[in-house]
Amino acid sequence: MFAMKKKIAIIAALCLALATFAAVLTACGEENTTIPRYGEYFFYRDEALGGLVLEVPRSSSVASGALVLPEESWWYAETAEGEETEHAEALPVVAIASGAFEYNSKLTSVTLPEGLKQVGDRAFYSCTALTSVTINGTAVRIGKESFEYCSALSSVTGGSVAAVGERAFFACSSLGSFCAVDDNAVIGSRAFGYTGIESADDIGATGSNIAADAFGNAE
């Protein structure tokens, strides 16, 4: 029927479910299946991080609504000849690629899985409809400018962060609620500039790794 069916023993994997007000990304795979790209999303393996990284080639085409990342999924890879490879088991989702959703004006909320370790630089840069982020893991590292200019973002709740990069939440003018911050977490320059979070006390941040200009509106 389709050429892809010749490569796929059991059709399964990443399913993008669209509803009237939400688009939820989930995993629904079976073993011994070759997984190509599905819609606007795909995962690639990062051995250093020990799992899968979500990549989005065309973020402007992502459907509107809520994004819920799965705890694990199958992974996509190619041989040197450009053929799709088969996998033996699902792997945990551990990161979001740099710039994955930047300038997306459709996402309204994001839920990160327990095993997520890293949000890449500019991953959600200027996602102007984004209102909430839920972190289910601990010691998550948030990259530089990752949520900068998300003006509707009002809350980041759930687990904890170990690092917040430079300008990570800069100009998130609606932000007033933030998740737990690990002891001695690294908080970069202007990380919370022009937000409702005006000092380290507002988020319980302590230690010597907080940039002097991490909070407040000073230029």
Short mmCIF file of C-alpha atoms in Angstrom, two decimals:
data_model
loop_
_atom_site.label_atom_id
_atom_site.label_comp_id
_atom_site.label_asym_id
_atom_site.label_seq_id
_atom_site.Cartn_x
_atom_site.Cartn_y
_atom_site.Cartn_z
CA MET A 1 0.00 0.00 0.00
CA PHE A 2 2.63 2.47 1.06
CA ALA A 3 6.38 1.92 0.80
CA MET A 4 6.64 2.59 4.51
CA LYS A 5 4.62 -0.54 5.27
CA LYS A 6 7.38 -2.64 3.80
CA LYS A 7 9.71 -1.32 6.49
CA ILE A 8 7.34 -1.47 9.41
CA ALA A 9 6.58 -4.77 11.12
CA ILE A 10 4.10 -3.28 13.56
CA ILE A 11 2.84 0.24 12.97
CA ALA A 12 3.19 2.07 16.27
CA ALA A 13 5.02 4.95 17.84
CA LEU A 14 4.53 8.60 18.36
CA CYS A 15 0.86 9.62 18.05
CA LEU A 16 -0.21 13.21 17.72
CA ALA A 17 -3.82 13.42 18.94
CA LEU A 18 -5.67 16.52 17.87
CA ALA A 19 -8.79 17.80 19.62
CA THR A 20 -10.76 21.00 19.33
CA PHE A 21 -8.77 22.83 21.99
CA ALA A 22 -5.73 20.65 22.60
CA ALA A 23 -2.98 18.76 20.83
CA VAL A 24 -1.35 16.12 23.00
CA LEU A 25 1.87 14.32 22.09
CA THR A 26 2.02 10.77 23.40
CA ALA A 27 3.86 7.54 22.70
CA CYS A 28 2.09 4.32 21.75
CA GLY A 29 4.64 1.96 20.31
CA GLU A 30 5.41 -1.75 20.20
CA GLU A 31 8.71 -3.56 20.05
CA ASN A 32 10.66 -4.28 16.86
CA THR A 33 9.21 -1.39 14.88
CA THR A 34 10.95 1.04 12.58
CA ILE A 35 9.85 4.57 13.39
CA PRO A 36 9.97 7.37 10.83
CA ARG A 37 9.04 11.01 11.41
CA TYR A 38 5.44 11.53 12.49
CA GLY A 39 3.84 14.83 11.59
CA GLU A 40 5.92 17.72 12.90
CA TYR A 41 7.74 15.76 15.63
CA PHE A 42 10.48 13.20 15.88
CA PHE A 43 12.94 11.95 18.49
CA TYR A 44 16.65 11.33 18.12
CA ARG A 45 18.92 9.48 20.52
CA ASP A 46 21.50 11.33 22.61
CA GLU A 47 23.85 8.85 24.25
CA ALA A 48 25.45 11.49 26.49
CA LEU A 49 22.05 12.35 27.99
CA GLY A 50 20.99 8.72 28.08
CA GLY A 51 17.75 9.00 26.14
CA LEU A 52 15.71 10.75 23.49
CA VAL A 53 15.61 14.39 22.46
CA LEU A 54 12.45 15.88 20.96
CA GLU A 55 13.05 17.83 17.76
CA VAL A 56 10.53 19.89 15.79
CA PRO A 57 11.60 20.77 12.25
CA ARG A 58 8.75 23.24 11.62
CA SER A 59 7.42 24.63 14.88
CA SER A 60 5.01 27.01 13.16
CA SER A 61 3.08 24.00 11.85
CA VAL A 62 2.50 22.45 15.28
CA ALA A 63 -1.16 22.17 16.18
CA SER A 64 -2.75 24.42 18.78
CA GLY A 65 -3.28 23.46 22.40
CA ALA A 66 -1.54 21.51 25.13
CA LEU A 67 1.71 19.61 24.67
CA VAL A 68 2.22 16.59 26.93
CA LEU A 69 5.51 14.80 26.35
CA PRO A 70 5.59 11.03 26.93
CA GLU A 71 7.87 9.43 29.50
CA GLU A 72 9.40 7.29 26.78
CA SER A 73 9.09 6.58 23.09
CA TRP A 74 10.68 4.83 20.16
CA TRP A 75 13.48 6.57 18.38
CA TYR A 76 14.22 7.48 14.81
CA ALA A 77 17.57 6.90 13.17
CA GLU A 78 19.04 6.33 9.74
CA THR A 79 21.91 4.27 8.41
CA ALA A 80 24.67 5.85 6.33
CA GLU A 81 22.65 4.77 3.29
CA GLY A 82 19.60 6.71 4.51
CA GLU A 83 17.57 3.67 5.47
CA GLU A 84 15.43 3.65 8.61
CA THR A 85 16.73 1.52 11.46
CA GLU A 86 14.85 -0.79 13.78
CA HIS A 87 14.91 -0.45 17.57
CA ALA A 88 14.71 -3.08 20.27
CA GLU A 89 13.19 -1.05 23.09
CA ALA A 90 11.69 2.29 24.02
CA LEU A 91 13.95 4.94 25.57
CA PRO A 92 13.19 7.73 28.06
CA VAL A 93 12.52 11.25 26.81
CA VAL A 94 15.26 13.34 28.43
CA ALA A 95 15.46 16.64 26.55
CA ILE A 96 13.89 19.16 24.21
CA ALA A 97 16.15 20.31 21.39
CA SER A 98 17.39 23.89 21.17
CA GLY A 99 14.94 26.10 19.31
CA ALA A 100 12.39 23.30 19.02
CA PHE A 101 9.25 25.43 19.46
CA GLU A 102 10.58 28.98 19.11
CA TYR A 103 8.10 31.52 17.74
CA ASN A 104 5.22 29.06 18.04
CA SER A 105 2.05 31.06 18.73
CA LYS A 106 -0.27 28.08 19.23
CA LEU A 107 0.93 26.12 22.26
CA THR A 108 -1.01 26.99 25.41
CA SER A 109 0.57 24.66 27.98
CA VAL A 110 3.48 22.24 28.28
CA THR A 111 3.85 19.20 30.56
CA LEU A 112 7.35 17.75 30.86
CA PRO A 113 7.92 14.08 31.79
CA GLU A 114 9.57 12.89 34.99
CA GLY A 115 12.74 11.80 33.23
CA LEU A 116 13.34 15.09 31.42
CA LYS A 117 16.77 16.52 32.23
CA GLN A 118 17.16 19.47 29.90
CA VAL A 119 15.21 22.15 28.05
CA GLY A 120 17.36 23.42 25.21
CA ASP A 121 18.34 27.02 24.51
CA ARG A 122 15.43 28.99 22.98
CA ALA A 123 13.26 25.87 23.06
CA PHE A 124 10.09 27.90 23.67
CA TYR A 125 11.38 31.34 22.75
CA SER A 126 8.53 33.81 22.12
CA CYS A 127 5.72 31.27 22.44
CA THR A 128 3.21 34.02 23.02
CA ALA A 129 0.16 31.83 23.78
CA LEU A 130 1.93 29.66 26.36
CA THR A 131 0.37 30.16 29.81
CA SER A 132 1.70 27.30 31.96
CA VAL A 133 4.54 24.81 32.24
CA THR A 134 4.41 21.71 34.45
CA ILE A 135 7.69 20.04 35.40
CA ASN A 136 7.39 16.47 36.68
CA GLY A 137 11.11 15.80 37.08
CA THR A 138 13.81 17.10 39.38
CA ALA A 139 17.12 18.88 38.78
CA VAL A 140 15.96 20.00 35.34
CA ARG A 141 18.33 22.33 33.50
CA ILE A 142 16.63 25.15 31.58
CA GLY A 143 18.69 26.59 28.76
CA LYS A 144 19.45 30.17 27.76
CA GLU A 145 16.50 32.22 26.44
CA SER A 146 14.38 29.08 26.58
CA PHE A 147 11.15 30.89 27.53
CA GLU A 148 12.17 34.47 26.77
CA TYR A 149 9.29 36.72 25.64
CA CYS A 150 6.59 34.20 26.60
CA SER A 151 4.48 37.11 27.78
CA ALA A 152 1.40 35.03 28.75
CA LEU A 153 3.36 32.51 30.84
CA SER A 154 2.06 32.85 34.40
CA SER A 155 3.23 29.69 36.17
CA VAL A 156 5.96 27.07 36.17
CA THR A 157 4.96 24.36 38.63
CA GLY A 158 5.79 20.81 39.66
CA GLY A 159 9.30 19.45 40.23
CA SER A 160 12.55 21.35 40.59
CA VAL A 161 15.27 23.02 38.56
CA ALA A 162 19.04 22.84 38.97
CA ALA A 163 19.88 25.58 36.47
CA VAL A 164 18.12 28.48 34.79
CA GLY A 165 20.10 29.92 31.90
CA GLU A 166 20.70 33.53 30.92
CA ARG A 167 17.47 35.33 30.02
CA ALA A 168 15.57 32.04 30.31
CA PHE A 169 12.37 33.81 31.44
CA PHE A 170 13.26 37.35 30.44
CA ALA A 171 10.20 39.51 29.70
CA CYS A 172 7.75 36.82 30.84
CA SER A 173 5.75 39.68 32.29
CA SER A 174 2.91 37.48 33.61
CA LEU A 175 5.17 35.04 35.47
CA GLY A 176 4.47 35.05 39.20
CA SER A 177 4.66 31.39 40.25
CA PHE A 178 7.72 29.17 39.95
CA CYS A 179 8.60 25.60 40.91
CA ALA A 180 11.16 24.54 43.52
CA VAL A 181 14.78 25.52 42.99
CA ASP A 182 17.53 23.11 44.02
CA ASP A 183 20.11 24.15 46.61
CA ASN A 184 22.91 26.14 45.02
CA ALA A 185 21.17 26.13 41.64
CA VAL A 186 22.79 28.12 38.84
CA ILE A 187 20.69 31.12 37.84
CA GLY A 188 22.05 33.14 34.95
CA SER A 189 22.12 36.81 34.08
CA ARG A 190 18.68 38.37 33.51
CA ALA A 191 17.07 34.94 33.95
CA PHE A 192 13.98 36.50 35.54
CA GLY A 193 14.33 40.06 34.25
CA TYR A 194 11.02 41.87 33.70
CA THR A 195 8.89 39.19 35.38
CA GLY A 196 6.77 39.12 38.52
CA ILE A 197 9.62 37.29 40.25
CA GLU A 198 11.77 40.08 41.61
CA SER A 199 14.27 38.38 43.91
CA ALA A 200 15.81 35.04 44.85
CA ASP A 201 13.53 34.97 47.90
CA ASP A 202 10.49 34.82 45.62
CA ILE A 203 11.53 31.37 44.43
CA GLY A 204 13.53 30.19 47.43
CA ALA A 205 16.84 30.28 45.56
CA THR A 206 19.98 30.14 47.71
CA GLY A 207 23.72 29.76 47.19
CA SER A 208 26.52 31.53 45.39
CA ASN A 209 25.60 30.63 41.81
CA ILE A 210 22.99 33.35 41.32
CA ALA A 211 23.91 36.16 38.95
CA ALA A 212 23.78 39.62 40.47
CA ASP A 213 21.36 40.77 37.79
CA ALA A 214 19.24 37.62 37.63
CA PHE A 215 16.15 39.45 38.91
CA GLY A 216 14.62 42.86 38.48
CA ASN A 217 14.29 45.34 35.66
CA ALA A 218 17.67 47.04 35.65
CA GLU A 219 19.24 47.38 32.24
#
